[in-house]
Tab-separated table of C-alpha atoms in Angstrom:
chain	number	residue	atom	x	y	z
A	76	MET	CA	15.326	35.966	29.678
A	77	LEU	CA	18.119	34.110	27.887
A	78	SER	CA	18.412	31.596	30.720
A	79	ALA	CA	14.643	31.060	30.668
A	80	LEU	CA	14.711	30.348	26.930
A	81	THR	CA	17.652	27.986	27.402
A	82	GLU	CA	15.735	26.061	30.065
A	83	THR	CA	12.685	25.992	27.806
A	84	ALA	CA	14.720	24.628	24.889
A	85	ALA	CA	16.082	21.890	27.162
A	86	ALA	CA	12.519	21.031	28.250
A	87	VAL	CA	11.392	20.833	24.608
A	88	PHE	CA	14.152	18.385	23.698
A	89	GLU	CA	13.343	16.409	26.830
A	90	ASP	CA	9.744	16.147	25.571
A	91	ILE	CA	11.042	14.936	22.200
A	92	ALA	CA	13.230	12.330	23.919
A	93	LEU	CA	10.256	11.129	25.977
A	94	TYR	CA	8.091	11.010	22.832
A	95	ASN	CA	10.774	8.993	21.067
A	96	GLY	CA	11.163	6.615	24.006
A	97	ASP	CA	13.252	3.542	23.235
A	98	SER	CA	12.453	3.731	19.521
A	99	PHE	CA	14.154	5.653	16.702
A	100	LEU	CA	10.926	7.219	15.488
A	101	ALA	CA	12.204	10.804	15.724
A	102	PRO	CA	15.350	10.138	13.648
A	103	LEU	CA	13.243	8.133	11.184
A	104	PHE	CA	10.845	11.063	10.877
A	105	LEU	CA	13.713	13.479	10.201
A	106	ILE	CA	15.217	11.126	7.588
A	107	ALA	CA	11.838	10.814	5.845
A	108	LEU	CA	11.376	14.599	5.890
A	109	LEU	CA	14.847	15.159	4.447
A	110	PHE	CA	14.170	12.529	1.769
A	111	LEU	CA	11.013	14.383	0.699
A	112	TRP	CA	12.839	17.723	0.661
A	113	VAL	CA	15.211	16.222	-1.911
A	114	THR	CA	12.873	14.028	-3.982
A	115	GLU	CA	9.313	15.375	-3.831
A	116	ARG	CA	8.338	17.277	-6.984
A	117	ASP	CA	4.544	17.365	-6.718
A	118	ARG	CA	3.709	20.853	-5.452
A	119	ARG	CA	0.624	19.714	-3.489
A	120	PHE	CA	2.496	17.043	-1.553
A	121	ARG	CA	5.479	19.337	-1.130
A	122	VAL	CA	3.302	21.983	0.525
A	123	ALA	CA	1.417	19.490	2.744
A	124	LEU	CA	4.232	17.119	3.711
A	125	VAL	CA	7.352	19.248	3.417
A	126	TYR	CA	6.745	22.938	3.943
A	127	LEU	CA	3.887	22.627	6.423
A	128	VAL	CA	5.508	19.838	8.456
A	129	THR	CA	8.822	21.706	8.585
A	130	ALA	CA	7.051	24.867	9.720
A	131	LEU	CA	5.133	22.998	12.434
A	132	GLY	CA	8.314	21.326	13.632
A	133	ALA	CA	10.118	24.660	13.749
A	134	VAL	CA	7.278	26.188	15.776
A	135	PHE	CA	7.313	23.273	18.202
A	136	VAL	CA	11.041	23.571	18.973
A	137	CYS	CA	11.054	27.394	18.928
A	138	PRO	CA	12.054	28.378	22.493
A	139	MET	CA	9.949	31.554	22.454
A	140	TYR	CA	6.776	29.737	21.383
A	141	ALA	CA	7.511	26.866	23.756
A	142	TRP	CA	8.072	29.302	26.632
A	143	VAL	CA	4.592	30.759	26.098
A	144	GLY	CA	3.010	27.296	25.683
A	145	MET	CA	4.661	25.926	28.811
A	146	LYS	CA	3.532	28.943	30.791
A	147	ILE	CA	-0.028	27.921	29.919
A	148	ASP	CA	0.478	24.235	30.789
A	149	SER	CA	3.920	22.645	30.700
A	150	ASP	CA	2.550	19.153	31.380
A	151	ILE	CA	0.751	18.929	28.044
A	152	TYR	CA	3.008	20.988	25.783
A	153	TYR	CA	4.251	17.767	24.173
A	154	ARG	CA	0.826	17.410	22.552
A	155	VAL	CA	1.834	20.073	20.044
A	156	PHE	CA	4.011	17.338	18.571
A	157	TRP	CA	0.844	15.409	17.722
A	158	ALA	CA	0.113	17.999	15.031
A	159	LEU	CA	2.987	16.552	12.995
A	160	PRO	CA	1.771	13.800	10.616
A	161	VAL	CA	4.656	11.522	11.551
A	162	GLY	CA	3.006	8.275	10.482
A	163	ALA	CA	1.681	9.621	7.184
A	164	LEU	CA	5.001	11.227	6.289
A	165	VAL	CA	7.073	8.131	7.085
A	166	CYS	CA	4.717	5.800	5.212
A	167	TYR	CA	4.485	8.115	2.195
A	168	SER	CA	8.282	8.361	2.090
A	169	ALA	CA	8.577	4.566	2.240
A	170	VAL	CA	6.123	4.135	-0.647
A	171	LYS	CA	7.891	6.837	-2.660
A	172	LEU	CA	11.231	5.124	-2.075
A	173	MET	CA	9.753	1.774	-3.081
A	174	LEU	CA	8.405	3.195	-6.370
A	175	ARG	CA	11.862	4.482	-7.318
A	176	PHE	CA	12.875	0.874	-7.981
A	177	LYS	CA	11.822	-0.793	-11.215
A	178	SER	CA	11.894	-4.502	-10.418
A	179	ALA	CA	9.209	-6.209	-8.348
A	180	ILE	CA	11.848	-7.939	-6.216
A	181	SER	CA	13.518	-4.650	-5.278
A	182	ARG	CA	10.193	-3.095	-4.426
A	183	ALA	CA	9.254	-6.106	-2.307
A	184	LEU	CA	12.539	-5.888	-0.426
A	185	VAL	CA	12.070	-2.171	0.251
A	186	PHE	CA	8.506	-2.812	1.380
A	187	ALA	CA	9.608	-5.615	3.739
A	188	LEU	CA	12.427	-3.467	5.115
A	189	ALA	CA	10.106	-0.502	5.692
A	190	LEU	CA	7.566	-2.745	7.406
A	191	LEU	CA	10.283	-4.204	9.637
A	192	VAL	CA	11.580	-0.755	10.582
A	193	ILE	CA	8.066	0.446	11.475
A	194	CYS	CA	7.385	-2.672	13.547
A	195	LEU	CA	10.667	-2.303	15.430
A	196	ASN	CA	9.613	1.214	16.422
A	197	GLY	CA	6.588	0.014	18.354
A	198	ASP	CA	5.334	-2.557	20.817
A	199	LEU	CA	2.457	-4.962	20.602
A	200	VAL	CA	-0.282	-3.073	22.433
A	201	TYR	CA	-1.930	-6.251	23.716
A	202	THR	CA	1.138	-7.089	25.811
A	203	LYS	CA	0.896	-3.854	27.798
A	204	THR	CA	-0.103	-4.108	31.442
A	205	LEU	CA	-2.833	-1.498	30.936
A	206	HIS	CA	-4.629	-3.578	28.315
A	207	PHE	CA	-7.759	-5.327	29.476
A	208	LYS	CA	-10.224	-7.329	27.489
A	209	SER	CA	-13.398	-5.306	27.031
A	210	VAL	CA	-16.343	-6.551	29.075
A	211	ASN	CA	-18.961	-4.265	27.496
A	212	PRO	CA	-19.560	-2.196	24.330
A	213	TYR	CA	-18.510	0.984	26.149
A	214	HIS	CA	-14.959	-0.258	26.806
A	215	MET	CA	-15.018	0.866	30.422
A	216	PRO	CA	-15.207	-0.877	33.811
A	217	GLN	CA	-18.567	-2.565	34.284
A	218	GLN	CA	-18.938	-1.220	37.822
A	219	VAL	CA	-19.077	2.330	36.449
A	220	ILE	CA	-22.023	1.405	34.247
A	221	ASP	CA	-23.825	-0.481	37.010
A	222	VAL	CA	-23.369	2.328	39.533
A	223	ALA	CA	-24.501	4.934	36.988
A	224	GLU	CA	-27.615	2.935	36.177
A	225	ALA	CA	-28.414	2.589	39.878
A	226	LEU	CA	-28.181	6.378	40.304
A	227	ARG	CA	-30.212	7.446	37.292
A	228	LEU	CA	-33.779	8.678	37.734
A	229	GLU	CA	-36.305	8.819	34.935
A	230	ASN	CA	-37.621	12.312	35.662
A	231	TYR	CA	-34.824	14.009	37.577
A	232	LYS	CA	-31.067	14.503	37.290
A	233	PRO	CA	-29.599	14.009	40.773
A	234	ILE	CA	-26.197	15.047	42.112
A	235	ALA	CA	-24.011	12.218	43.419
A	236	ALA	CA	-20.744	12.144	45.355
A	237	LEU	CA	-18.483	9.498	43.802
A	238	PRO	CA	-15.225	7.780	44.778
A	239	ALA	CA	-12.192	8.972	42.816
A	240	GLU	CA	-11.709	5.744	40.863
A	241	LEU	CA	-15.089	6.141	39.125
A	242	LEU	CA	-14.504	9.717	37.974
A	243	PRO	CA	-12.382	9.124	34.838
A	244	PHE	CA	-15.122	7.001	33.270
A	245	PHE	CA	-18.395	8.171	34.748
A	246	ARG	CA	-19.059	11.158	32.469
A	247	GLN	CA	-18.156	9.064	29.417
A	248	TYR	CA	-21.162	6.891	30.139
A	249	THR	CA	-23.908	9.256	31.288
A	250	ALA	CA	-24.788	12.921	31.662
A	251	ASP	CA	-27.977	12.105	33.585
A	252	VAL	CA	-26.224	12.286	36.952
A	253	PHE	CA	-24.369	15.411	38.059
A	254	THR	CA	-21.235	15.322	40.208
A	255	PRO	CA	-19.891	18.127	42.437
A	256	TYR	CA	-16.360	17.436	41.156
A	257	GLY	CA	-15.054	15.724	38.047
A	258	ARG	CA	-11.979	14.032	36.621
A	259	ASN	CA	-10.119	17.341	36.609
A	260	ILE	CA	-9.785	17.223	40.387
A	261	LEU	CA	-7.512	14.174	40.011
A	262	GLU	CA	-4.838	16.293	38.278
A	263	PRO	CA	-2.706	18.043	40.943
A	264	SER	CA	-1.311	20.501	38.392
A	265	TRP	CA	-4.796	21.913	37.793
A	266	SER	CA	-5.096	22.876	41.466
A	267	PHE	CA	-8.811	22.096	41.797
A	268	THR	CA	-10.041	21.652	45.354
A	269	ASN	CA	-13.324	20.523	46.846
A	270	GLU	CA	-14.208	19.948	50.496
A	271	LEU	CA	-16.468	16.998	49.688
A	272	TYR	CA	-13.735	15.338	47.628
A	273	ASP	CA	-11.329	15.774	50.547
A	274	ALA	CA	-13.878	14.151	52.843
A	275	MET	CA	-14.296	11.259	50.416
A	276	GLU	CA	-10.617	10.733	49.610
A	277	GLY	CA	-8.726	12.345	52.490
A	278	ASP	CA	-8.048	9.001	54.138
A	279	SER	CA	-7.300	5.814	52.208
A	280	GLY	CA	-8.657	3.541	54.926
A	281	TYR	CA	-11.974	4.949	56.099
A	282	TYR	CA	-14.810	7.426	55.570
A	283	ASP	CA	-15.946	9.796	58.289
A	284	ALA	CA	-19.720	9.461	57.881
A	285	ALA	CA	-20.548	12.734	59.630
A	286	GLU	CA	-18.052	14.745	57.559
A	287	VAL	CA	-19.050	13.093	54.274
A	288	ALA	CA	-22.744	13.711	54.999
A	289	ARG	CA	-22.162	17.351	55.944
A	290	CYS	CA	-20.132	18.104	52.831
A	291	ALA	CA	-22.531	16.169	50.608
A	292	ARG	CA	-25.462	18.243	51.828
A	293	ASP	CA	-23.473	21.427	51.237
A	294	GLU	CA	-23.096	20.276	47.629
A	295	HIS	CA	-26.806	19.331	47.365
A	296	CYS	CA	-26.032	15.649	46.742
A	297	VAL	CA	-28.981	13.279	46.555
A	298	TYR	CA	-26.651	10.266	46.589
A	299	VAL	CA	-23.377	9.366	48.243
A	300	VAL	CA	-21.471	6.409	46.782
A	301	LEU	CA	-18.942	4.759	49.110
A	302	SER	CA	-16.493	1.983	48.300
A	303	CYS	CA	-16.671	-1.194	50.356
A	304	ALA	CA	-12.854	-1.252	50.291
A	305	LYS	CA	-12.868	1.448	52.999
A	306	GLN	CA	-14.300	1.366	56.499
A	307	ILE	CA	-17.011	3.806	57.571
A	308	ARG	CA	-16.441	5.623	60.844
A	309	GLY	CA	-19.912	6.136	62.276
A	310	SER	CA	-22.815	5.326	59.986
A	311	MET	CA	-24.613	7.065	57.168
A	312	GLU	CA	-27.945	5.968	58.697
A	313	GLU	CA	-27.171	8.141	61.737
A	314	GLN	CA	-26.807	11.053	59.315
A	315	ASN	CA	-30.345	10.473	57.951
A	316	TYR	CA	-29.271	8.456	54.893
A	317	PHE	CA	-30.523	5.039	53.883
A	318	LEU	CA	-28.813	2.322	51.882
A	319	LEU	CA	-30.490	2.328	48.493
A	320	ASP	CA	-28.399	-0.404	46.899
A	321	PHE	CA	-25.099	-2.276	46.922
A	322	VAL	CA	-23.631	-2.444	43.412
A	323	GLN	CA	-20.308	-3.970	42.347
A	324	GLY	CA	-18.586	-3.237	45.639
A	325	TYR	CA	-20.145	0.201	46.175
A	326	TYR	CA	-22.703	1.279	48.768
A	327	ILE	CA	-25.231	3.733	47.338
A	328	TYR	CA	-26.747	5.918	50.038
A	329	MET	CA	-29.655	8.305	49.498
A	330	ASP	CA	-30.376	11.356	51.608
A	331	TYR	CA	-33.790	10.999	53.286
A	332	ASN	CA	-34.283	14.761	52.996
A	333	TYR	CA	-34.094	14.603	49.216
A	334	TYR	CA	-36.053	11.365	49.173
A	335	ASP	CA	-39.004	13.046	50.896
A	336	VAL	CA	-38.912	16.103	48.622
A	337	LEU	CA	-38.575	14.135	45.389
A	338	LYS	CA	-41.231	11.669	46.511
A	339	GLU	CA	-43.664	14.492	47.183
A	340	GLN	CA	-42.980	15.900	43.714
A	341	GLY	CA	-43.447	12.500	42.058
A	342	LEU	CA	-39.897	12.392	40.660
A	343	LEU	CA	-38.744	9.058	42.068
A	344	ASP	CA	-38.702	5.781	40.182
A	345	ALA	CA	-40.680	2.831	41.534
A	346	ASP	CA	-37.620	0.884	42.705
A	347	VAL	CA	-36.306	3.894	44.651
A	348	LEU	CA	-39.720	4.414	46.277
A	349	GLU	CA	-39.824	0.781	47.290
A	350	ALA	CA	-36.307	0.894	48.746
A	351	GLY	CA	-37.117	4.028	50.744
A	352	GLU	CA	-40.418	2.698	52.056
A	353	ASN	CA	-38.793	-0.541	53.202
A	354	ARG	CA	-36.445	1.480	55.405
A	355	GLU	CA	-38.889	4.002	56.821
């Protein structure tokens, strides 16, 4: 048990080091906390920014608590650290330090120094490689929106098989289209499996039309969305699907079996009816 707690403690401090990165945010946080322990006299602020923060920090680094938390999910244990009001505590400490000086020049110098220290602890977010200029009000790839709109039906919520790259954003945009698997299947640590997902993503270069169609029908999918970046071995038409639309690099296939049933029940939109009739 002792060795397990030792390993857990090492993992906790590794999380802190990763959180700190190349900055000195963690030491700055500890300095600010120590400063408030010595100088803060207001009982309300002392409880909120001294006692509570110290208690939360102690819980976070406690090997026993961390051992339990990491047993639940070690990959996200670091998020406990987010409960600490690091930014608020550092900024409040800087303002409190600034107000300890009487002259305006001294206060201005402390303010400028604090601002410089905070800026040196971060990076300009717009220089990051993951930053992209938004192309729509939803702040997500436009192809997700266009594909979702092509799948939606006015009077029915269909199930659609989607390529993996659409999953992280799709549910953010609409709940009018169901999926047999979601973003959680992309996380290996969660150990989710799905035969249809394996058929869709098992090979990076091609789709096996027969296997995709079989698995999609097992999952009661009305639609199958395939990326044009991959080849299709066989054809979806041979599996009794028809090409409903081509949207932003994605082929949208509809199962004729579901088309006939939904058409008979009057649940299809006019554009879907027209597309199906043109291919009958």
